[in-house]
Amino acid sequence: MTPDEQPELLPGMVRATVKASQAKARATRAKKSAEAELATVDPVAKVLVDIPLAHLDRPFDYAVPAAMSEAARPGVRVKVRFAGQDVDGFVVRRAAGSDHPGRLAPLRRVVSAEPVLSPAVAELTADLAERYAGARADVLRLAVPARHATTEKEPTPPAPGPPARDAVAAELAWQGHDHAAPFLAHLADGGVPRAVWGAAPGTDWPLLLAHAVAATLASGRGSLICVPDGKDVDRVDGALSHVLGPGQHVTLTADAGPARRYRDFLAVSRGARRVVVGTRGASFAPVHDLGLVVIWDDGDDLHAEPRAPYPHTRETLLLRAEREGTAALVAGFARTVEAAYLLRTDWARELPPARALLRERVTVTVAGATDRDLDRDPHARATRMPGQVHEAVRAALADGPVLVQTPRAGYVLSLACERCRTPARCGHCQGPLALSGPTTPPSCRWCGTPAEAWACAECGHRGLRAPVLGDVRTGEELGRAFPKVRVRTSSGDQVLATVDGRPAIVVATPGAEPVAEGGYAAAVLLDTWLLLGRTDLRTEEEALRRWSNAVALVRPGGSAIAVGEPTHPALQALVRWDMAGFAARETAQRQEAHLPPASRLATISGEPGAVDDAVTLLAAPSTAEVLGPVEIGEQQSRVVIRVPRAQGQDLSRALGELQRIRSSRKLDAVRIQVDPQNL
């Protein structure tokens, strides 16, 4: 560079900087001008902000800038300014005006133009928030999965052409079930039948549900099936692929991972798939033209959402059926009192198996039930595994695998003095002693301290006995009794999904029973007294449900034997396979005692002072009964509020108003549950 060119260097740099600054300023002014210019059509967006505060649980009005008018459609995610910070929200609808007299804050930005909150699901979240006295933001978190931006950019492949319905195969699958043919025909014609189906033992229930879905799909409508866990999802997934063909449905489970779950959710939201099977979160799936909702095994506690506001899958689906005018099917081997109440009020019709089908499927007996059994084995009702059980297992092993259900997981979960039967306690914390294995000394289940030199505090005896055995110890004992037979366990974190059809003994805890190829030759139910010894409103109902689910895995023509009190009503219902009669009697007894489902219950729990304040502030219906408070733990108490079923909606509204008052005053938190699963 020559000296003559030096003077031009600085002015040139200045001119370039000035031009860049001017261009940036023009862009900023243009952006602000565009933001200031509102949309000409429906310039107001009603936004549900993601703030779980009860007193702020309503849509807020925001101005829609003209630049966002096309993208800010109902159902999309947006960012808005709220209480001095940017928060997420959903546009629920657009409006021409607002009731707010002042200037509206504009939308900050549209996070995604993908409408993920359908109008039907948006209304459903409002109903559930009111029904369970919760915040709508909490329900929205359950309804809409987290966004996965990369997945959202991918196009959804279209589904194959609609499958041809095989009416003959459907009739054969449902053969032996009264009123099944009219039910399927009604679905295929676009009707909305509502039924409670009690499946017979040994029924391939995923196949039957798949044919019901095929009938609904033939009418141009979608279907939604909710099951308790991933094992059931896999079974229904296989049945749907067999009946409908591949690519016609999606599965929605939490274990699928964020990318796959969001991809399948978008396939449903975009209308590319209209058949969904999944766990409790799938009950919110935005299925287009929904025609059928199904819940399998509605008594399973996995259907109860553990997060606020604690909705139950059954209630979610029944609300959808009412709101969207769909058919409904409440199905299972056992029957809950809620399902029986649907029949009692004529909301649904019964879809029962024929008695002839039940008689030929499985024979259920109770050890020591007859005088002949007691003559052969006088201790049949006193021992854990009487000779009758060993004979049944030995005979069944010649034909295939045998399922043994035991209520407890582990090795030896409790110990007692061999002489005086006093429970064995830890010398440090007074916790219960247990054995974790065959060669380990007893140790405390609370603090883990070994108790090698334990002696009974009552009689000084050092011998121990095991009143409660787990699945591992049970398998060990069966392995010694049948030394040439393979023994497998399924419980806890090591749950088997399936087992082959070779002779074996499978010891499993309730809910962890694997499906055997071709079905089990026999099933054994041990320690039935443990399930019946729970202190809960649903004790007998839950025990019968767990037993029936195990017996139902036995192949047609097989047998099952239970060890327990032969005269107990729950065991008698299992022997007769009279699930309908048991549920009807249980419902009648609860109605006489003013218990759910004949009444509506709610619980308020927390610190004693906070619970007392909540009861004082609650404007409950005049017919409400307040039971308690009672202590439920250290510095924790609970009250139960009961009203007649007709006043249930009033109670929910009163509890919702209580939540708003406490939220606005920033009072100590309490936990409110409407119709809790367990009490």
XYZ file of C-alpha atoms in Angstrom:
679
model
C 0.000 0.000 0.000
C 1.359 3.410 -0.978
C 1.429 6.355 1.396
C -1.127 8.130 -0.826
C -3.668 5.392 -0.111
C -3.257 5.564 3.654
C -5.675 8.495 4.263
C -8.535 6.532 2.624
C -8.252 3.567 5.056
C -9.937 5.045 8.129
C -12.821 6.855 6.322
C -13.608 3.633 4.396
C -13.814 1.603 7.556
C -16.081 4.198 9.131
C -18.390 4.251 6.106
C -18.676 0.439 6.174
C -19.462 0.392 9.894
C -22.094 3.090 9.473
C -23.765 1.198 6.624
C -23.866 -2.003 8.687
C -25.347 -0.168 11.663
C -27.978 1.459 9.470
C -28.952 -1.890 7.948
C -29.264 -3.456 11.406
C -31.380 -0.542 12.616
C -33.694 -0.839 9.582
C -34.102 -4.572 10.234
C -34.877 -3.939 13.901
C -37.457 -1.281 13.008
C -39.040 -3.583 10.452
C -39.206 -6.414 12.978
C -40.778 -4.209 15.649
C -43.193 -2.782 13.105
C -44.224 -6.287 12.089
C -44.646 -7.255 15.726
C -46.665 -4.147 16.430
C -48.937 -4.845 13.462
C -51.578 -7.303 14.634
C -53.310 -9.969 12.621
C -56.327 -8.735 10.705
C -58.380 -11.872 11.415
C -58.809 -13.094 14.999
C -55.974 -11.007 16.462
C -56.389 -12.513 19.967
C -54.998 -15.902 21.013
C -56.370 -17.735 24.048
C -53.279 -19.351 25.575
C -52.986 -21.965 28.318
C -49.698 -21.190 30.041
C -47.636 -23.948 31.585
C -47.918 -22.755 35.183
C -49.395 -25.321 37.608
C -50.897 -22.744 39.973
C -54.574 -23.325 40.638
C -55.533 -19.644 40.840
C -53.959 -19.041 37.402
C -55.555 -22.080 35.803
C -57.360 -20.431 32.889
C -56.583 -19.257 29.342
C -54.963 -15.825 29.027
C -55.391 -13.430 26.108
C -52.396 -12.477 23.970
C -52.145 -10.356 20.842
C -51.213 -12.188 17.652
C -48.676 -10.299 15.520
C -49.387 -10.313 11.805
C -46.139 -12.170 11.155
C -47.338 -15.058 13.366
C -50.954 -15.089 12.245
C -50.629 -18.080 9.966
C -48.508 -20.179 12.349
C -50.367 -19.389 15.593
C -53.148 -21.895 15.027
C -55.113 -23.626 17.783
C -53.073 -26.460 19.259
C -49.571 -25.105 18.573
C -46.864 -24.482 21.143
C -45.953 -20.839 21.818
C -43.738 -18.763 24.064
C -45.383 -15.945 25.966
C -44.345 -13.381 28.542
C -45.874 -14.137 31.920
C -44.939 -12.671 35.301
C -41.695 -11.266 33.925
C -40.440 -14.451 32.293
C -40.876 -16.437 29.094
C -43.045 -19.509 29.616
C -44.450 -22.227 27.392
C -48.071 -22.410 26.438
C -50.637 -23.791 24.004
C -52.987 -21.802 21.802
C -56.439 -23.238 22.481
C -58.337 -20.918 20.139
C -58.286 -17.602 18.304
C -60.790 -14.815 18.930
C -61.814 -11.523 17.374
C -61.607 -9.627 20.660
C -60.774 -9.758 24.331
C -62.535 -8.865 27.557
C -59.297 -7.362 28.839
C -59.635 -3.528 28.690
C -55.910 -2.794 28.455
C -53.251 -3.471 25.865
C -52.491 -7.155 25.278
C -48.958 -8.464 25.330
C -48.002 -10.079 22.022
C -46.946 -13.673 21.571
C -43.185 -13.926 21.920
C -42.860 -16.608 19.276
C -44.446 -19.721 17.873
C -42.269 -22.600 19.033
C -43.617 -24.929 16.371
C -46.333 -24.696 13.753
C -47.301 -28.310 14.501
C -50.759 -28.444 16.152
C -50.240 -31.035 18.895
C -53.239 -30.210 21.117
C -56.459 -31.163 19.361
C -59.714 -29.417 20.339
C -61.154 -32.685 21.696
C -58.134 -33.332 23.915
C -58.068 -29.679 25.048
C -61.665 -30.005 26.236
C -60.862 -33.358 27.826
C -58.064 -31.801 29.892
C -60.518 -29.197 31.190
C -63.000 -31.900 32.184
C -60.346 -33.960 33.944
C -58.932 -30.960 35.781
C -62.405 -30.197 37.124
C -63.226 -33.849 37.826
C -60.046 -34.394 39.874
C -59.757 -30.874 41.353
C -56.397 -30.286 39.701
C -54.610 -27.806 37.468
C -55.111 -28.014 33.736
C -51.393 -27.475 33.176
C -50.683 -30.727 35.022
C -53.138 -32.608 32.811
C -51.582 -31.098 29.685
C -48.201 -32.496 30.710
C -49.788 -35.939 30.762
C -51.593 -35.429 27.453
C -48.901 -33.983 25.180
C -45.409 -35.537 25.050
C -42.294 -33.378 25.093
C -41.302 -31.934 21.726
C -38.519 -33.585 19.740
C -37.534 -31.004 17.109
C -35.613 -33.360 14.810
C -38.457 -35.846 14.737
C -40.991 -33.106 14.112
C -39.251 -32.133 10.879
C -39.610 -35.644 9.481
C -42.685 -36.359 7.337
C -44.989 -39.111 8.531
C -45.273 -41.943 6.010
C -48.872 -42.592 4.992
C -50.561 -45.718 6.232
C -51.246 -48.573 3.835
C -54.706 -48.847 2.377
C -57.542 -49.767 4.728
C -57.444 -53.486 5.542
C -60.251 -55.766 4.473
C -62.229 -57.018 7.445
C -62.420 -60.791 7.863
C -65.864 -61.204 9.411
C -65.587 -64.999 9.470
C -62.320 -64.922 11.430
C -63.835 -62.420 13.853
C -66.862 -64.645 14.421
C -64.636 -67.652 15.086
C -62.441 -65.679 17.508
C -65.444 -64.431 19.491
C -67.229 -67.775 19.376
C -68.748 -68.712 22.716
C -69.364 -65.143 23.854
C -73.001 -64.129 24.095
C -73.997 -61.031 22.103
C -70.539 -60.764 20.479
C -71.872 -60.915 16.909
C -74.328 -57.997 17.368
C -71.619 -56.015 19.150
C -69.169 -56.386 16.255
C -71.871 -55.725 13.668
C -72.864 -52.548 15.483
C -69.249 -51.371 15.434
C -68.899 -52.132 11.738
C -72.087 -50.177 10.974
C -70.796 -47.068 12.751
C -72.715 -47.581 15.987
C -71.584 -46.767 19.508
C -72.243 -49.870 21.625
C -70.902 -49.828 25.168
C -70.133 -53.100 26.864
C -68.434 -54.739 29.833
C -66.689 -57.921 28.724
C -65.641 -60.655 31.133
C -63.186 -62.837 29.230
C -63.117 -66.579 29.774
C -59.891 -68.173 31.058
C -57.560 -69.234 28.290
C -58.950 -66.608 25.917
C -56.543 -64.981 23.483
C -57.914 -61.593 24.439
C -55.517 -59.499 22.291
C -56.849 -61.285 19.184
C -60.454 -60.599 20.135
C -59.725 -56.924 20.761
C -57.952 -56.724 17.393
C -61.094 -57.992 15.632
C -63.194 -55.371 17.464
C -60.750 -52.720 16.231
C -61.001 -54.114 12.684
C -64.785 -53.814 12.829
C -64.491 -50.197 13.960
C -61.924 -49.431 11.275
C -64.287 -50.868 8.659
C -66.733 -48.088 9.548
C -64.051 -45.454 8.865
C -63.314 -44.713 12.521
C -60.283 -45.043 14.781
C -59.712 -46.994 17.977
C -57.790 -46.540 21.211
C -56.739 -49.447 23.471
C -55.187 -48.919 26.914
C -53.535 -51.814 28.773
C -51.625 -51.910 32.091
C -48.011 -52.514 31.038
C -45.529 -53.044 28.229
C -45.995 -56.818 28.166
C -49.658 -56.373 27.328
C -48.803 -53.706 24.745
C -46.511 -56.178 22.969
C -49.247 -58.823 22.907
C -51.863 -56.464 21.481
C -49.298 -55.074 19.056
C -48.730 -58.555 17.647
C -52.460 -59.259 17.408
C -53.150 -55.973 15.589
C -50.352 -56.670 13.114
C -51.850 -60.108 12.477
C -55.425 -58.891 11.962
C -54.899 -55.457 10.373
C -51.539 -55.978 8.743
C -48.321 -54.023 9.360
C -48.261 -50.234 9.470
C -51.889 -49.736 10.474
C -51.333 -48.813 14.124
C -48.855 -47.312 16.581
C -47.864 -48.085 20.155
C -47.479 -45.350 22.770
C -45.454 -46.270 25.852
C -43.076 -44.367 28.113
C -40.333 -46.941 27.482
C -40.241 -46.176 23.755
C -37.911 -43.173 24.194
C -38.594 -39.498 23.393
C -37.916 -39.679 19.639
C -39.996 -42.757 18.855
C -42.812 -41.772 21.194
C -43.069 -38.319 19.620
C -42.869 -39.818 16.114
C -45.773 -42.163 16.850
C -47.703 -39.357 18.545
C -47.316 -37.181 15.441
C -48.485 -40.047 13.234
C -51.715 -40.079 15.250
C -52.007 -36.291 15.505
C -51.537 -35.889 11.740
C -54.168 -38.528 11.023
C -51.790 -40.994 9.367
C -52.618 -43.679 11.973
C -56.008 -44.152 13.573
C -55.377 -47.163 15.799
C -53.416 -46.726 19.033
C -52.450 -49.175 21.754
C -50.501 -48.119 24.817
C -50.348 -47.689 28.557
C -52.172 -45.055 30.611
C -50.560 -42.073 28.808
C -52.075 -43.252 25.526
C -55.569 -42.448 26.822
C -54.991 -38.850 25.638
C -53.938 -39.839 22.088
C -55.552 -37.439 19.548
C -57.068 -40.167 17.365
C -58.967 -38.744 14.394
C -62.606 -39.861 14.076
C -62.380 -41.863 17.277
C -64.966 -44.646 17.284
C -63.939 -47.083 20.023
C -62.134 -46.836 23.359
C -61.011 -49.991 25.167
C -59.506 -50.515 28.590
C -58.168 -53.921 29.536
C -57.936 -54.983 33.197
C -59.187 -51.684 34.587
C -58.610 -52.865 38.169
C -54.815 -52.860 37.745
C -53.280 -50.055 39.814
C -50.958 -49.226 36.888
C -53.960 -47.499 35.311
C -53.948 -44.965 38.177
C -51.721 -41.985 37.374
C -49.265 -41.342 40.253
C -48.839 -37.664 39.298
C -51.283 -34.862 40.047
C -54.179 -34.648 39.571
C -54.098 -38.488 39.653
C -56.617 -39.348 36.883
C -57.534 -42.963 36.237
C -57.335 -44.348 32.709
C -60.840 -45.785 32.949
C -62.364 -42.425 33.839
C -60.363 -40.688 31.106
C -61.612 -43.090 28.446
C -65.207 -43.007 29.671
C -65.137 -39.210 29.579
C -63.858 -39.392 26.000
C -66.616 -41.836 25.102
C -69.243 -39.449 26.475
C -67.737 -36.296 24.990
C -66.805 -37.692 21.570
C -69.719 -40.117 21.203
C -67.700 -43.299 20.834
C -68.219 -46.960 21.594
C -66.603 -48.267 24.779
C -65.411 -51.656 25.968
C -64.349 -52.287 29.580
C -62.724 -55.706 29.555
C -60.783 -58.096 31.761
C -60.803 -61.543 33.289
C -62.001 -60.108 36.600
C -64.593 -57.374 37.047
C -64.245 -54.243 39.124
C -67.067 -52.682 41.073
C -66.835 -49.665 38.770
C -67.486 -51.884 35.747
C -70.362 -53.561 37.599
C -71.780 -50.110 38.378
C -71.794 -49.270 34.656
C -74.016 -52.311 34.142
C -76.143 -51.474 37.168
C -76.888 -48.002 35.793
C -77.486 -49.318 32.231
C -74.639 -47.199 30.855
C -73.196 -50.390 29.350
C -74.380 -53.880 28.471
C -72.795 -57.143 29.520
C -70.783 -59.169 27.005
C -70.358 -62.472 28.882
C -68.857 -65.804 27.837
C -71.263 -68.730 27.708
C -71.291 -71.001 30.751
C -70.481 -73.979 28.523
C -67.302 -72.216 27.413
C -66.298 -71.534 31.014
C -66.851 -75.153 32.046
C -64.613 -76.533 29.326
C -61.753 -74.072 29.741
C -60.189 -74.517 33.201
C -61.043 -76.512 36.318
C -60.228 -74.624 39.521
C -60.022 -76.394 42.888
C -58.958 -75.478 46.413
C -56.614 -77.766 48.340
C -58.400 -79.581 51.164
C -61.828 -78.433 50.033
C -63.536 -81.835 50.373
C -63.654 -84.500 53.049
C -61.906 -86.870 50.666
C -59.016 -84.424 50.317
C -58.722 -84.156 54.097
C -58.808 -87.917 54.497
C -55.888 -88.229 52.111
C -53.979 -85.309 53.641
C -55.219 -84.113 57.066
C -52.848 -81.124 56.908
C -54.016 -79.950 53.474
C -55.381 -76.697 54.923
C -52.441 -76.081 57.265
C -49.340 -76.612 55.143
C -48.094 -74.164 52.555
C -47.712 -76.744 49.776
C -49.852 -79.779 50.619
C -49.532 -83.105 48.853
C -52.426 -82.214 46.567
C -50.311 -79.403 45.086
C -47.342 -81.717 44.490
C -49.599 -84.237 42.765
C -51.110 -81.543 40.529
C -47.687 -80.183 39.577
C -46.296 -83.652 38.870
C -49.243 -84.579 36.651
C -49.187 -81.280 34.733
C -45.443 -81.377 34.056
C -46.040 -84.303 31.715
C -47.956 -81.922 29.402
C -46.099 -78.640 29.702
C -45.023 -75.803 32.001
C -46.644 -75.094 35.365
C -47.190 -71.606 36.775
C -46.794 -71.071 40.528
C -47.970 -67.685 41.813
C -46.629 -66.466 45.156
C -47.468 -62.994 46.482
C -44.020 -61.988 47.748
C -40.705 -61.458 45.956
C -37.343 -62.295 47.492
C -36.185 -65.144 49.712
C -37.554 -65.077 53.291
C -39.246 -61.767 53.981
C -40.117 -62.254 57.642
C -38.928 -64.437 60.492
C -40.450 -65.518 63.785
C -39.440 -67.472 66.849
C -39.648 -71.186 66.172
C -41.066 -71.879 69.637
C -43.461 -69.043 70.542
C -44.083 -67.537 67.060
C -43.101 -64.013 68.194
C -41.938 -61.946 65.190
C -38.146 -61.616 65.068
C -37.030 -58.004 65.520
C -33.742 -56.140 65.145
C -31.992 -55.293 68.404
C -30.965 -51.841 67.114
C -34.092 -50.381 65.473
C -36.790 -53.019 66.148
C -37.241 -53.556 62.425
C -38.277 -56.963 61.015
C -35.605 -59.562 60.355
C -35.374 -61.334 57.004
C -33.140 -63.665 54.992
C -31.795 -62.526 51.636
C -30.368 -65.906 50.642
C -29.808 -69.501 51.737
C -26.325 -68.876 53.181
C -26.699 -65.363 54.605
C -27.455 -64.677 58.281
C -30.683 -62.894 59.222
C -30.531 -59.118 58.898
C -32.793 -56.164 59.496
C -34.948 -55.018 56.567
C -34.811 -51.420 57.871
C -31.191 -50.784 58.900
C -29.444 -53.824 57.397
C -27.726 -54.829 60.667
C -26.914 -58.580 60.774
C -28.416 -60.521 63.683
C -26.256 -63.640 63.831
C -26.687 -64.064 67.614
C -30.433 -63.370 67.677
C -32.463 -64.738 70.569
C -36.206 -64.378 71.149
C -37.021 -61.555 73.535
C -40.034 -63.479 74.878
C -38.754 -67.015 75.479
C -34.994 -66.816 74.763
C -35.162 -69.487 72.044
C -32.675 -69.088 69.174
C -34.487 -71.092 66.519
C -36.229 -69.251 63.657
C -39.095 -70.139 61.361
C -40.224 -68.492 58.111
C -43.954 -67.635 58.097
C -43.696 -65.777 54.737
C -41.570 -67.038 51.868
C -40.689 -65.197 48.676
C -40.501 -66.448 45.118
C -36.792 -67.304 45.314
C -37.225 -69.577 48.348
C -40.369 -71.065 46.796
C -38.423 -71.892 43.649
C -35.668 -73.422 45.761
C -38.145 -75.699 47.554
C -39.815 -76.747 44.305
C -36.417 -77.429 42.775
C -35.680 -79.869 45.612
C -39.101 -81.501 45.258
C -38.722 -81.876 41.471
C -34.953 -82.223 40.966
C -35.069 -83.013 37.233
C -37.332 -80.089 36.308
C -36.163 -76.639 35.298
C -37.349 -73.894 37.712
C -37.547 -70.250 36.627
C -38.549 -67.142 38.586
C -40.139 -63.916 37.379
C -40.430 -60.960 39.750
C -39.095 -57.510 40.578
C -36.588 -56.249 38.041
C -36.247 -59.656 36.385
C -39.641 -60.162 34.773
C -39.971 -62.726 32.016
C -42.281 -61.792 29.137
C -42.661 -65.293 27.692
C -41.523 -68.868 28.291
C -41.466 -71.805 25.907
C -43.814 -74.749 26.049
C -41.338 -77.254 27.473
C -42.018 -78.744 30.937
C -40.826 -76.318 33.615
C -41.946 -74.705 36.843
C -42.330 -70.925 36.605
C -42.546 -69.128 39.967
C -43.853 -65.578 39.594
C -45.296 -62.779 41.676
C -48.675 -61.243 40.753
C -48.404 -59.185 37.576
C -45.048 -60.715 36.594
C -46.427 -63.975 35.202
C -44.929 -64.677 31.764
C -47.066 -65.961 28.911
C -46.276 -69.580 28.050
C -46.163 -70.776 24.481
C -49.373 -72.739 24.057
C -50.449 -71.906 27.608
C -49.625 -73.478 30.966
C -50.700 -77.011 31.745
C -51.644 -75.958 35.280
C -51.432 -73.070 37.723
C -50.871 -73.088 41.491
C -51.863 -70.196 43.749
C -49.892 -70.144 47.003
C -50.314 -68.020 50.143
C -53.769 -66.760 49.198
C -54.167 -65.567 52.788
C -51.503 -62.920 52.180
C -53.515 -61.184 49.451
C -56.660 -61.460 51.552
C -54.901 -60.045 54.613
C -54.383 -56.542 53.189
C -56.236 -53.735 54.956
C -57.776 -51.972 51.994
C -61.200 -51.285 50.536
C -60.360 -53.372 47.459
C -58.670 -56.307 49.203
C -60.953 -59.113 48.030
C -61.540 -57.546 44.621
C -57.790 -57.153 44.045
C -57.019 -60.680 45.248
C -59.571 -62.165 42.876
C -58.206 -60.079 40.005
C -54.650 -61.300 40.570
C -55.724 -64.930 40.871
C -57.910 -64.804 37.769
C -55.129 -63.250 35.687
C -52.837 -66.145 36.638
C -55.452 -68.849 36.046
C -56.334 -67.286 32.680
C -52.843 -68.146 31.404
C -53.681 -71.856 31.605
C -54.416 -73.522 28.263
C -57.996 -74.710 27.545
C -58.612 -77.982 29.333
C -55.989 -77.284 32.008
C -56.389 -77.026 35.755
C -55.608 -74.681 38.634
C -55.331 -75.269 42.370
C -55.358 -72.667 45.128
C -54.102 -73.095 48.691
C -56.345 -71.234 51.099
C -59.632 -71.203 52.982
C -62.103 -73.050 50.695
C -65.160 -71.210 52.022
C -63.864 -67.694 51.388
C -66.186 -65.839 48.960
C -63.326 -64.707 46.728
C -61.957 -68.239 46.338
C -65.469 -69.559 45.768
C -65.960 -66.988 42.995
C -62.685 -68.151 41.437
C -63.711 -71.817 41.570
C -67.044 -71.045 39.860
C -65.465 -68.312 37.695
C -68.353 -66.093 38.801
C -66.688 -62.700 38.407
C -69.971 -60.995 37.572
C -71.738 -62.306 40.666
C -68.844 -61.397 42.949
C -68.665 -57.833 41.564
C -72.445 -57.428 41.830
C -72.417 -58.520 45.486
C -69.453 -56.280 46.249
C -71.230 -53.345 44.590
C -74.406 -53.959 46.585
C -72.456 -54.137 49.855
C -70.638 -50.911 49.072
C -73.890 -49.205 48.204
C -75.313 -50.208 51.589
C -72.170 -48.861 53.298
C -72.155 -45.631 51.205
C -68.775 -46.460 49.687
C -67.546 -45.967 46.097
C -68.767 -46.299 43.451
C -72.131 -45.550 45.071
C -70.605 -42.439 46.633
C -67.800 -40.056 45.760
C -64.753 -39.856 48.028
C -61.927 -37.375 48.270
C -58.928 -37.293 50.585
C -56.924 -34.321 51.855
C -53.554 -35.249 53.322
C -50.540 -33.325 54.547
C -49.252 -31.743 57.718
C -51.948 -31.651 60.428
C -52.166 -27.854 60.512
C -52.415 -27.569 56.738
C -55.129 -30.237 56.621
C -57.143 -28.453 59.330
C -56.877 -25.184 57.395
C -58.025 -26.913 54.212
C -61.086 -28.408 55.901
C -61.949 -24.983 57.338
C -61.707 -23.303 53.932
C -63.581 -26.041 52.073
C -67.128 -25.056 51.103
C -68.301 -28.645 50.736
C -71.854 -29.606 49.718
C -74.355 -29.734 52.561
C -74.571 -33.520 52.275
C -70.822 -34.004 52.722
C -69.420 -36.100 55.575
C -65.949 -35.273 56.871
C -64.235 -38.349 58.310
C -61.104 -37.764 60.338
C -58.491 -36.465 60.608
C -56.376 -39.560 61.237
C -52.612 -39.919 61.423
C -51.075 -41.679 58.420
C -47.410 -41.171 59.238
C -44.963 -38.956 61.028
C -46.365 -35.411 61.044
C -48.930 -36.422 58.416
C -52.698 -36.643 58.706
C -55.619 -37.243 56.382
C -59.317 -36.504 56.198
C -61.849 -38.241 53.984
C -64.776 -36.334 52.508
C -67.741 -38.372 51.324
C -70.795 -37.277 49.358
C -73.551 -39.117 47.477
C -72.584 -39.874 43.890
C -75.079 -37.308 42.581
C -73.134 -34.610 44.470
C -69.752 -35.722 43.150
C -69.429 -32.882 40.680
C -70.236 -30.330 43.377
C -67.541 -31.809 45.603
C -64.969 -31.637 42.804
C -65.812 -27.992 42.158
C -65.547 -27.182 45.857
C -62.159 -28.870 46.034
C -61.040 -26.997 42.932
C -62.035 -23.707 44.531
C -60.142 -24.752 47.674
C -57.050 -25.334 45.549
C -57.366 -21.851 44.031
C -57.774 -20.185 47.434
C -54.774 -21.980 48.888
C -52.665 -21.222 45.822
C -53.485 -17.517 45.841
C -52.756 -17.231 49.573
C -49.576 -19.345 49.303
C -50.656 -21.659 52.112
C -48.863 -24.879 52.997
C -49.347 -27.573 50.379
C -51.781 -30.438 50.823
C -52.450 -33.414 48.604
C -56.001 -33.708 47.281
C -57.138 -36.916 45.609
C -60.612 -37.528 44.235
C -61.672 -41.192 44.195
C -58.243 -42.553 45.163
C -57.428 -46.053 43.964
C -56.578 -47.213 47.487
C -57.862 -46.019 50.828
